[in-house]
Tab-separated table of C-alpha atoms and ligand atoms in Angstrom:
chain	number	residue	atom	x	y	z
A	1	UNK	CA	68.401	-3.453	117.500
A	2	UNK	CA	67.349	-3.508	113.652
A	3	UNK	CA	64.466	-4.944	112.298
A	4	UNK	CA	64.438	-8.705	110.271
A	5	UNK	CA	64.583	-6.676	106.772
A	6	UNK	CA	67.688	-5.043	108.043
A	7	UNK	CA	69.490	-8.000	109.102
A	8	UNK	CA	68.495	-9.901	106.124
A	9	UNK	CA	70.323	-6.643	104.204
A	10	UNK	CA	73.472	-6.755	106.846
A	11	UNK	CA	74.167	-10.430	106.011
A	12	UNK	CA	74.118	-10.145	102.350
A	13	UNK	CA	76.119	-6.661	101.981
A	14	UNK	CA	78.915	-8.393	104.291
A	15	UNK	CA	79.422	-11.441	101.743
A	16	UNK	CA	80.403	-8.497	99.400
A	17	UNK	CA	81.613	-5.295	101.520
A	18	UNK	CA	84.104	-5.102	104.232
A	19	UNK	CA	81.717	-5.395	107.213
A	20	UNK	CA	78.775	-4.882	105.438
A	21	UNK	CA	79.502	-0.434	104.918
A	22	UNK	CA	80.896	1.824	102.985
A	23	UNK	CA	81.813	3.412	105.908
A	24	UNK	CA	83.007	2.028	109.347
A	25	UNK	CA	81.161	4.282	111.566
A	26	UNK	CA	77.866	3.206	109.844
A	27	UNK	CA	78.699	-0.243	111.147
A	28	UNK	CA	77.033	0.028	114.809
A	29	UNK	CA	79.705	-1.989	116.179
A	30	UNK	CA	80.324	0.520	119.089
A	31	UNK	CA	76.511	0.138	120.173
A	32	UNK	CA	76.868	-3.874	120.303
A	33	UNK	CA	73.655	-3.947	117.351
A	34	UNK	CA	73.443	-4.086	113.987
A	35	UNK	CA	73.112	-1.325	111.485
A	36	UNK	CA	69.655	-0.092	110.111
A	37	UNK	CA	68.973	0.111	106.588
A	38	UNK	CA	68.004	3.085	105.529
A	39	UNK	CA	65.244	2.914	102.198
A	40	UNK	CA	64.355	6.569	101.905
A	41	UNK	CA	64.550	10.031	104.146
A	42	UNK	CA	62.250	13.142	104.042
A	43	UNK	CA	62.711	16.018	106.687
A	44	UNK	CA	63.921	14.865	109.825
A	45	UNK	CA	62.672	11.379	109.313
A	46	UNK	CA	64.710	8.247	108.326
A	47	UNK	CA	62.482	5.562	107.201
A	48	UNK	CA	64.311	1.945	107.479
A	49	UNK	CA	64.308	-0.772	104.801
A	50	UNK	CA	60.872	-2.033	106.780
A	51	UNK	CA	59.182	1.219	107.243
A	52	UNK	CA	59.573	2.028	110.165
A	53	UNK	CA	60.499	5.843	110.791
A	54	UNK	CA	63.373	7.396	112.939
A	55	UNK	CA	63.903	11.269	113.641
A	56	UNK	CA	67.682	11.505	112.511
A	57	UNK	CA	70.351	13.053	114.255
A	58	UNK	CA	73.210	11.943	112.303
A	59	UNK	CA	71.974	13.896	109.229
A	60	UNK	CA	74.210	11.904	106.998
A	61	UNK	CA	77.390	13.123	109.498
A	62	UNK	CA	76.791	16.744	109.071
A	63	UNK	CA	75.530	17.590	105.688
A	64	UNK	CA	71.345	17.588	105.822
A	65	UNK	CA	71.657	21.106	107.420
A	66	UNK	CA	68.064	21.596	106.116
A	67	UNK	CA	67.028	17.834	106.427
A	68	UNK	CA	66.580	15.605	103.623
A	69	UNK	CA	64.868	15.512	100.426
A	70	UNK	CA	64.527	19.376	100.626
A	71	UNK	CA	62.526	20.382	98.036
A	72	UNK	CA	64.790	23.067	96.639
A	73	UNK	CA	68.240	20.866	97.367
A	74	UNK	CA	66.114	18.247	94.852
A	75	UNK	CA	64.590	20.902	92.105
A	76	UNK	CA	68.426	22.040	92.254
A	77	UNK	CA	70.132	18.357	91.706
A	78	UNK	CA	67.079	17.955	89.145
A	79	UNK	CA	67.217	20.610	86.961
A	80	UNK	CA	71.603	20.346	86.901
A	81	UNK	CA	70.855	16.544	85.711
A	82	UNK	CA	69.264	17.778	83.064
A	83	UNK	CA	72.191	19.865	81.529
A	84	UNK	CA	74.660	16.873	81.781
A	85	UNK	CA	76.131	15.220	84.744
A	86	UNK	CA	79.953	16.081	84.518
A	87	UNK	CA	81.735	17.995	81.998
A	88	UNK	CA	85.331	18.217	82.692
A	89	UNK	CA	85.450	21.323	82.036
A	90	UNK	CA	85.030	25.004	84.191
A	91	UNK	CA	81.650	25.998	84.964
A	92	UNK	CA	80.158	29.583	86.591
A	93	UNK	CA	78.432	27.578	88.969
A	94	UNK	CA	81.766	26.852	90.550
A	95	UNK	CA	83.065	30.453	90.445
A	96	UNK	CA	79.567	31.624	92.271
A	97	UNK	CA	80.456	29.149	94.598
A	98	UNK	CA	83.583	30.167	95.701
A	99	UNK	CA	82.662	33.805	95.439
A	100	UNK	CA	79.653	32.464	98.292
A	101	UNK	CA	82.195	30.768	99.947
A	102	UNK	CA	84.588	34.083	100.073
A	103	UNK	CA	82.151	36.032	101.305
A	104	UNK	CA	80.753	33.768	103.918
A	105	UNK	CA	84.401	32.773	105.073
A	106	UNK	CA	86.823	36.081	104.416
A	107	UNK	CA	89.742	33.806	105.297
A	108	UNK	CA	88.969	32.504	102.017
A	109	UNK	CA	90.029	34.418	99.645
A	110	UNK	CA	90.655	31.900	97.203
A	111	UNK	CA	89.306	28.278	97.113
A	112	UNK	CA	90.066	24.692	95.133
A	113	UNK	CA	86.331	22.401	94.821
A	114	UNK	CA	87.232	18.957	95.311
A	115	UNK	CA	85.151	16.192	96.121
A	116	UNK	CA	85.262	15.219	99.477
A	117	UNK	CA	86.160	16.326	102.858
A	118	UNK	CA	89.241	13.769	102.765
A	119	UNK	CA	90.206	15.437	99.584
A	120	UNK	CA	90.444	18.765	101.043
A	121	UNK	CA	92.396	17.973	103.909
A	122	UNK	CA	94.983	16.293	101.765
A	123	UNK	CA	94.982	19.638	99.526
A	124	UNK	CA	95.540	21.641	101.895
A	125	UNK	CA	98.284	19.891	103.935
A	126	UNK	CA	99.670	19.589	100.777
A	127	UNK	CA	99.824	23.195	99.967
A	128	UNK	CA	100.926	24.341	103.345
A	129	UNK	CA	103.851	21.623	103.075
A	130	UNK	CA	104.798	23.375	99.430
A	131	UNK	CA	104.401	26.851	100.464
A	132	UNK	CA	106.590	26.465	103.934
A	133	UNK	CA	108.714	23.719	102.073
A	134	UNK	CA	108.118	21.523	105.554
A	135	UNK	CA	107.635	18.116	105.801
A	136	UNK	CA	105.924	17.608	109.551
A	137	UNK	CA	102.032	18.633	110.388
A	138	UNK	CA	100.680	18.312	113.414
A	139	UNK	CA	97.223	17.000	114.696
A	140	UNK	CA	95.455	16.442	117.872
A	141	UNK	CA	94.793	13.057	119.250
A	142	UNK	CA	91.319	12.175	118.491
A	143	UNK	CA	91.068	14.578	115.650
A	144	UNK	CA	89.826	13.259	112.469
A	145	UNK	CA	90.233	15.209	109.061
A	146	UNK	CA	89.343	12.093	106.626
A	147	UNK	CA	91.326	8.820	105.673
A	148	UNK	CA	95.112	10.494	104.096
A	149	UNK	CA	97.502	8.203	105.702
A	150	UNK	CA	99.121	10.731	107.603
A	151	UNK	CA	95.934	11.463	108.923
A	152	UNK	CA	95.361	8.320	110.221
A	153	UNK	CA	97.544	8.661	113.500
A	154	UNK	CA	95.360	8.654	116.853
A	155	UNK	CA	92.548	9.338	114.862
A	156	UNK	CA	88.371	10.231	115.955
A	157	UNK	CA	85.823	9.139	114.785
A	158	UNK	CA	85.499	5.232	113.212
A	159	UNK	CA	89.455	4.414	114.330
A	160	UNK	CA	88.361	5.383	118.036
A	161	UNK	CA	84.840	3.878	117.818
A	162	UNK	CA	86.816	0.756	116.572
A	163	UNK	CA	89.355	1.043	119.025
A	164	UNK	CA	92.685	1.160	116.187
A	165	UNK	CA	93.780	4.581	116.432
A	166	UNK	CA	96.612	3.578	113.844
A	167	UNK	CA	94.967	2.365	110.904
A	168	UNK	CA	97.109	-0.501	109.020
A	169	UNK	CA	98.723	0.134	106.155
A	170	UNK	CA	100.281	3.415	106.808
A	171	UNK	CA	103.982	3.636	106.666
A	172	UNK	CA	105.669	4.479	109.688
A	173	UNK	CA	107.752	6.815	107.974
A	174	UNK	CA	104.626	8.723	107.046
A	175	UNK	CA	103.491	8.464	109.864
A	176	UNK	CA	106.294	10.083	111.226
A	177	UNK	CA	105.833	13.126	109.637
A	178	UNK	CA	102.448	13.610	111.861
A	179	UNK	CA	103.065	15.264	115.657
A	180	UNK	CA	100.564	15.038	117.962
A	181	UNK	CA	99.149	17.221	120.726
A	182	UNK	CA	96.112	17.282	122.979
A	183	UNK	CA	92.910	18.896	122.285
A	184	UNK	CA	92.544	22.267	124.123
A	185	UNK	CA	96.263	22.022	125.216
A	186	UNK	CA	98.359	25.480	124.374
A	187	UNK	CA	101.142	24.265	126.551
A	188	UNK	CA	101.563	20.878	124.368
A	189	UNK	CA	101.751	23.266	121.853
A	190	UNK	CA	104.218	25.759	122.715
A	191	UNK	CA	106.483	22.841	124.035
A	192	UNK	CA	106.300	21.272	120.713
A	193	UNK	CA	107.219	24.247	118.547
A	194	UNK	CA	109.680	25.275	121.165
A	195	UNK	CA	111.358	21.637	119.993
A	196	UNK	CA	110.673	20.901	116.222
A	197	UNK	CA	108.969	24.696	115.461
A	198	UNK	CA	111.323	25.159	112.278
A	199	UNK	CA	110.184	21.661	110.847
A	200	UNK	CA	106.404	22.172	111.198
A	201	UNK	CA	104.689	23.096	107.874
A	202	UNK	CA	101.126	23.215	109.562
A	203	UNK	CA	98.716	22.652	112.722
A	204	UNK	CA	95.727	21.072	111.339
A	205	UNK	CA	92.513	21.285	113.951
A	206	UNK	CA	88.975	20.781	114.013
A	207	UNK	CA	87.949	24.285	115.283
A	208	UNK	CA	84.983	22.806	117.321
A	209	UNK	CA	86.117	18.991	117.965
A	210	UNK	CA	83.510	16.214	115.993
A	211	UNK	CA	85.045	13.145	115.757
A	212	UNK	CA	85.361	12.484	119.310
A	213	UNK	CA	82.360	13.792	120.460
A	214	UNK	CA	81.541	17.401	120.186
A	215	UNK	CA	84.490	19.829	122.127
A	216	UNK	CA	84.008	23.004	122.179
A	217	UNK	CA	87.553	25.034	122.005
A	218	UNK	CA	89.379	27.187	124.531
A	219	UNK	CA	89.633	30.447	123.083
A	220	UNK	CA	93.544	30.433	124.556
A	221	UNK	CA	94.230	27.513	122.985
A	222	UNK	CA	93.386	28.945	119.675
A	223	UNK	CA	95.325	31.839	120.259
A	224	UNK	CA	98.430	29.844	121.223
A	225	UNK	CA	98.075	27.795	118.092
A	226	UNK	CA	97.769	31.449	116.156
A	227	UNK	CA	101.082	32.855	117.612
A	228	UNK	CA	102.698	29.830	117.690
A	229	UNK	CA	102.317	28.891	113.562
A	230	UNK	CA	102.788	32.574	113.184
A	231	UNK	CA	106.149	33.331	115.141
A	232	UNK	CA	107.594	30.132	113.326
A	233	UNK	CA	106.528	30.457	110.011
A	234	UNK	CA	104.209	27.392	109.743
A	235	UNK	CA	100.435	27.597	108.694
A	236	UNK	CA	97.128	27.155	110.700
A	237	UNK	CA	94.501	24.754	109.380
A	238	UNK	CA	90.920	25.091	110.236
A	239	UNK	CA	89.289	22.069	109.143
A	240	UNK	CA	85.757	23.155	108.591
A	241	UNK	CA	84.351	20.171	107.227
A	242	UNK	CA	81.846	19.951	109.645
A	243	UNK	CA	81.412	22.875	111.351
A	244	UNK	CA	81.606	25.078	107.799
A	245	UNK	CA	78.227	26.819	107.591
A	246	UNK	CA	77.024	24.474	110.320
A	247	UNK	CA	77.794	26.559	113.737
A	248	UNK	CA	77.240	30.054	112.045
A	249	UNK	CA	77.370	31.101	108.410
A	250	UNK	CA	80.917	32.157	108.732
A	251	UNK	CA	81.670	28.369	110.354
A	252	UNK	CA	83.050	28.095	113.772
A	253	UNK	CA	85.939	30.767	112.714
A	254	UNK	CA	83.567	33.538	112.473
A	255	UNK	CA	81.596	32.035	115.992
A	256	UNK	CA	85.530	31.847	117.741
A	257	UNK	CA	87.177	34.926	116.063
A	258	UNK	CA	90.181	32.515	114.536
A	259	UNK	CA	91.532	33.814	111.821
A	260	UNK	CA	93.581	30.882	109.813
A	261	UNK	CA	95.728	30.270	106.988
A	262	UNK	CA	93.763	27.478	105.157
A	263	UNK	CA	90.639	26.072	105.537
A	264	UNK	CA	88.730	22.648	104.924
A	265	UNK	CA	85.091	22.584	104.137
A	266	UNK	CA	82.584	19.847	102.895
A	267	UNK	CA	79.469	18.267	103.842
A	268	UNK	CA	77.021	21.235	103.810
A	269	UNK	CA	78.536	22.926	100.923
A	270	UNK	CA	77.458	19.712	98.668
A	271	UNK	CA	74.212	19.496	99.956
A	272	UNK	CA	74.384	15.484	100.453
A	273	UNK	CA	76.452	15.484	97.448
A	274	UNK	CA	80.045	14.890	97.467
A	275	UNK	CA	81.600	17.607	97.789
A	276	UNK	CA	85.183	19.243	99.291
A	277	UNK	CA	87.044	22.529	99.419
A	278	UNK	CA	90.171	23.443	100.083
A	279	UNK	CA	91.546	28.009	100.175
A	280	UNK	CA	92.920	30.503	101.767
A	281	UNK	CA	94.711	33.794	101.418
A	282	UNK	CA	95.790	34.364	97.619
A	283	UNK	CA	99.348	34.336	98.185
A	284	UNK	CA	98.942	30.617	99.507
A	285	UNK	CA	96.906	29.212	97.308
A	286	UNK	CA	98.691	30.601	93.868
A	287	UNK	CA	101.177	27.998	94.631
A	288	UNK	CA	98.094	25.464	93.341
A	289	UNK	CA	98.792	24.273	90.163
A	290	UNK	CA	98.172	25.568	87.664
A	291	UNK	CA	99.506	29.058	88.866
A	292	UNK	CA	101.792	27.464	91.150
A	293	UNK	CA	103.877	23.904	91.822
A	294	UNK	CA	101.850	22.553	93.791
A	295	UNK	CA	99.486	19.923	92.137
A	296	UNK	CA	96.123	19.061	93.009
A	297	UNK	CA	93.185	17.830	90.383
A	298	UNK	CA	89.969	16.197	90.443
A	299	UNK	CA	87.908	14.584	87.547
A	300	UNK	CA	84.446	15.047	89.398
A	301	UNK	CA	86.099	18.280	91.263
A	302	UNK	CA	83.185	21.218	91.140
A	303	UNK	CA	80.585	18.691	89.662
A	304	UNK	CA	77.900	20.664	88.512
A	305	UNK	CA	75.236	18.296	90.445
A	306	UNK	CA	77.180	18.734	93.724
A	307	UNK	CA	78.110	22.426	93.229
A	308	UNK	CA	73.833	23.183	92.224
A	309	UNK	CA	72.701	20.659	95.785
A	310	UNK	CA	75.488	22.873	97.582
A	311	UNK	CA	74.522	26.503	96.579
A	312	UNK	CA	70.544	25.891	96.871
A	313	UNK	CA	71.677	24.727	100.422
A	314	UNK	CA	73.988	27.851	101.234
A	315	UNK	CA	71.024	30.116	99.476
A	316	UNK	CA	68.429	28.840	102.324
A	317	UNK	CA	71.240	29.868	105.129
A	318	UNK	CA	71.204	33.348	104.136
A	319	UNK	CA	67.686	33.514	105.125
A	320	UNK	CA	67.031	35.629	108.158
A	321	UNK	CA	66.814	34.015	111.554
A	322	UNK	CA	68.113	30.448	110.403
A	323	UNK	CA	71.205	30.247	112.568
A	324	UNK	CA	68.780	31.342	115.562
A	325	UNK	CA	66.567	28.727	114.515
A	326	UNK	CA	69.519	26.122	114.936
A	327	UNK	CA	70.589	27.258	117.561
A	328	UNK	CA	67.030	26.843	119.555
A	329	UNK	CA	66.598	23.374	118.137
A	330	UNK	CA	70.092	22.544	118.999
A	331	UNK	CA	69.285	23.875	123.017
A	332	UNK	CA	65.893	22.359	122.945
A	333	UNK	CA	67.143	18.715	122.298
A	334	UNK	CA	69.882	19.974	124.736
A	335	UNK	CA	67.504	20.885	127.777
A	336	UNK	CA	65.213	17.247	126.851
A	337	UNK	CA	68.620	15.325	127.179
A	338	UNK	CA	69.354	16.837	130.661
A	339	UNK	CA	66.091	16.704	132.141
A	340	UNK	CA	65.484	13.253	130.825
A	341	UNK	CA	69.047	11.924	132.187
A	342	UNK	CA	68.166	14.078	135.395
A	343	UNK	CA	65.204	12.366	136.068
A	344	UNK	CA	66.301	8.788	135.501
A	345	UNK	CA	69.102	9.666	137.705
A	346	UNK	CA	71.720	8.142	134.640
A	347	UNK	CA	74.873	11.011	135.041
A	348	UNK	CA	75.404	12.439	131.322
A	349	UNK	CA	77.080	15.590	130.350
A	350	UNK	CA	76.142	17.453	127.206
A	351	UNK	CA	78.149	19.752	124.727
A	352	UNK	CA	76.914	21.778	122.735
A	353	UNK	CA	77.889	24.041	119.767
A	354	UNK	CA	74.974	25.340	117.891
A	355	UNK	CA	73.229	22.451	115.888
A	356	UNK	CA	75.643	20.026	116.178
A	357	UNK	CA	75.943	18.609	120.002
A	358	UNK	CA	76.960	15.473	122.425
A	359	UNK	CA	75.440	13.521	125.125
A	360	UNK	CA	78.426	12.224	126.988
A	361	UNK	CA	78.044	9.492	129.813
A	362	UNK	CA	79.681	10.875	132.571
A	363	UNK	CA	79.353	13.274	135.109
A	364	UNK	CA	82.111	16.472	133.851
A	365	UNK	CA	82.979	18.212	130.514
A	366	UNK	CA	84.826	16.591	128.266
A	367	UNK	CA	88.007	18.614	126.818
A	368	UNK	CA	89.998	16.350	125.098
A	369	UNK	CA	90.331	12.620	123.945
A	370	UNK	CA	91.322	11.224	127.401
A	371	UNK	CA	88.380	12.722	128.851
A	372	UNK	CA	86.096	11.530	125.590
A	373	UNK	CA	87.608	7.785	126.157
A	374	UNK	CA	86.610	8.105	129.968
A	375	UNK	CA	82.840	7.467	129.384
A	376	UNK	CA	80.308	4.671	129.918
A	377	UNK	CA	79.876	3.520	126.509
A	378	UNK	CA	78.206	0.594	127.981
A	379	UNK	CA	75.692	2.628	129.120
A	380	UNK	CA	75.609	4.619	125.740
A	381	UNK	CA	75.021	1.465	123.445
A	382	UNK	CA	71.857	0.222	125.570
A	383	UNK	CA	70.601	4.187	125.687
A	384	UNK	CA	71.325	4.107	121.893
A	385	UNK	CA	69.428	0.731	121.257
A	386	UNK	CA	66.628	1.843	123.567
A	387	UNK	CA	66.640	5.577	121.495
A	388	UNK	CA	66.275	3.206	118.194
A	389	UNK	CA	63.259	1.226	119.858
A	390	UNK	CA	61.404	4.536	120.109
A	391	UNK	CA	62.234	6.157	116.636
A	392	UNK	CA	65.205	7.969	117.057
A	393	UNK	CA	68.445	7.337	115.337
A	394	UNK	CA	71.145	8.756	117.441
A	395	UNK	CA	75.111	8.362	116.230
A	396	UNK	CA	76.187	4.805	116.803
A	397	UNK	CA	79.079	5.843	118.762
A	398	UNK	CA	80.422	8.210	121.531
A	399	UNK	CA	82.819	9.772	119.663
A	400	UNK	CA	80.628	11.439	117.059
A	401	UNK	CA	78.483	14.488	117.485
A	402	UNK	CA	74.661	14.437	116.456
A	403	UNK	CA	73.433	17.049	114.109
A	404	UNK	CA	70.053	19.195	114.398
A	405	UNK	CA	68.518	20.299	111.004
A	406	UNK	CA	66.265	23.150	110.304
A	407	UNK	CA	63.640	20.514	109.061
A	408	UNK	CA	63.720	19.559	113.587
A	409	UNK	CA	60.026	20.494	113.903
A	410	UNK	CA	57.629	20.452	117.285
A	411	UNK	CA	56.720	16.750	116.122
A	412	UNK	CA	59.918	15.461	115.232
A	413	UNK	CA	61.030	17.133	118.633
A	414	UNK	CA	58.071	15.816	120.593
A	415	UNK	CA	59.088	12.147	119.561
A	416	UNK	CA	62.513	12.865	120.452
A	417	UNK	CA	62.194	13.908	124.116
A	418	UNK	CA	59.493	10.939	124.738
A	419	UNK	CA	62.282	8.723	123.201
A	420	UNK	CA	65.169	10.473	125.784
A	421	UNK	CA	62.866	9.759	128.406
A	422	UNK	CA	61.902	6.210	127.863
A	423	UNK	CA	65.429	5.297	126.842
A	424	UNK	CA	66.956	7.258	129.875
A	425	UNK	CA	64.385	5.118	132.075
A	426	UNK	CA	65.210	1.981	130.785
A	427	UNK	CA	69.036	2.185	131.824
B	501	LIG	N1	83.428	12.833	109.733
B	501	LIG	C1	82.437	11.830	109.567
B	501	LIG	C2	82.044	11.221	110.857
B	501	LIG	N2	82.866	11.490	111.920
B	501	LIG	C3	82.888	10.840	108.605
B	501	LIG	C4	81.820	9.896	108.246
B	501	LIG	C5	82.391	8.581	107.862
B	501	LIG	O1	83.533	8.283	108.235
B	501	LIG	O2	81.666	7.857	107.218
């Protein structure tokens, strides 16, 4: 339900963008409403084009780790903007932060800034394609790693929320080079590199599922995927994007003990500012050109506004007792979700890794996309108009997790829970 500023906003942006976003999931169109315009953001707080206030839990889709408008994230964009916005040209900003990122991330022994998440999935995919000299990857249905047409093959995120797992406009024969498996499924796994193992450059994976919903992993399925790649020479993918930084400081490989070829990351390390990175172990990623044959480049790649939002973001993680901080915020919205649901009798299960968590609506864990797809979303897009009623701005859509920032304090927390149990009540 947005407000008459809003929809004034919605019918003017769609004369002159696809749907009215830049983005599909902004779009609301799994929640039945209408998207709310956003005018500013401070802390937790979202304040729509009419005023009125939300506590976020989208936090922009994973970045606003330490909310928004943090006041050293802006003195950091701030004080960059005034020694030029883009050079061209190598800065020590960026080699501080991939020194921060190879010490956070060991697996990362070298890394490639680029400017999006999207950007550093395609990097790396394409570097684990040139350094097995394989053409076939292989993803999980309902796994989203950004918008590369062979990416776009039973995809999370908007393509499920939209129900077009396929997006137009890829190629089957590209397509073709994408195999599929099953979240959480080490026997879909071995099965598959028993068949095509030799032709498989790489298994890409999000280590804690996002994009449909939030999925924790089985440890044994990560250790299947480990000796699997291993024993036939392809390469294992972490894509980090969202859970880089966000589900411990060493990302959901250092929480799970997976220890990969190449990983993705974005989101936090930008700050709110577009940002990507691609690395890996140095033998891999000196095939990058220009060391290696493999090309990859990037005009805005290591911008020195994005690379200054990102490292005053990763400087405030290294503060003592943060991740136990996100993790208590992350519980305590956690514990308000069941006891609300409990008491209004409406059957929800919800996952949880960390900060970043989902409020499924139905009765057992969810595992996998079948399991994600098998959930009232009826039921989720009156909870999530009812949560918007009472100033809180849950994802529009099932098949995204919600984030928890730092910036999550006793008020913003209050209004939450009173918001879980009035829109619980009213289902
Ligand atoms: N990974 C993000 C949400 N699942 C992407 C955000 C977007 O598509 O706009």
């Amino acid at each position: 339900m947005s407000d008459p500023i809003s929809e004034a906003l919605f019918a003017r942006a769609s004369k002159v963008i696809p749907g009215g976003v830049n983005s599909p999931v902004r779009a609301f169109r799994a929640v039945g409403g209408e998207p709310v315009f956003i005018k500013e953001a401070q802390g937790p707080v979202l304040v729509g084009a009419d005023g009125a206030k939300y506590v976020d839990y989208i936090g922009s889709w994973g970045p606003m780790v330490l909310g928004h408008a943090h006041p050293d994230v802006v003195a950091a964009i701030q004080d960059a903007a005034t020694r030029g916005s883009s050079y061209g040209a190598p800065t020590e900003s960026e080699i501080v932060m991939a020194e921060r990122i190879r010490d956070a991330v060991p697996s990362m022994e070298m890394s490639r800034l680029v400017s999006s998440g999207t950007e550093a999935t395609m990097g790396a995919i394409r570097v684990a394609r040139g350094y097995t000299r394989r053409d076939l990857i292989v993803k999980c249905i309902g796994g989203y790693h950004g918008g590369a047409d062979y990416l776009l093959v039973k995809g999370g995120s908007g393509l499920a929320t939209l129900g077009e797992p396929d997006s137009a406009g890829v190629p089957a024969a590209i397509a073709g080079t994408t195999l599929l498996i099953p979240y959480n499924d080490g026997y879909a796994v071995e099965k598959l590199f028993a068949e095509r193992g030799s032709e498989i450059a790489a298994v890409i994976i999000e280590p804690v599922a996002g994009n449909m919903g939030c999925i924790p992993p089985d440890p044994e399925w990560l250790e299947t995927i480990r000796t699997q790649t291993q024993n036939h020479g392809a390469l294992f993918i972490c894509d980090e994007v969202m859970t880089g930084f966000r589900v411990a400081w060493g990302g959901a490989q250092a929480r799970f003990d997976i220890q990969p070829d190449l990983t993705c990351l974005g989101k936090i390390i930008g700050g709110g500012l577009p940002v990507g990175a691609y690395g890996g172990r140095r033998e891999i990623m000196e095939k990058v050109a220009p060391v290696g044959p493999v090309y990859q480049a990037g005009t805005l790649s290591g911008n020195p506004l994005a690379v200054a939002a990102g490292l005053a973001t990763i400087e405030h993680l290294l503060r003592p007792g943060v991740y136990e901080d996100l993790e208590d915020k992350g519980a305590r919205v956690q514990d308000m979700l069941l006891e609300h649901a409990g008491r209004a009798g409406v059957p929800i299960t919800v996952q949880r890794v960390g900060s970043m968590l989902t409020a499924f609506f139905r009765d057992r864990p969810v595992r996998n996309w079948d399991e994600a797809s098998d959930t009232d979303r009826e039921a989720f897009g009156m909870w999530h108009a009812a949560l918007l009623e009472h100033g809180v701005y849950w994802p529009c859509s099932q098949f995204e997790a919600a984030f928890v920032s730092l910036a999550h304090d006793a008020a913003a927390l209050q209004t939450s829970g009173e918001a879980f149990k009035a829109a619980f009540a009213a289902l």
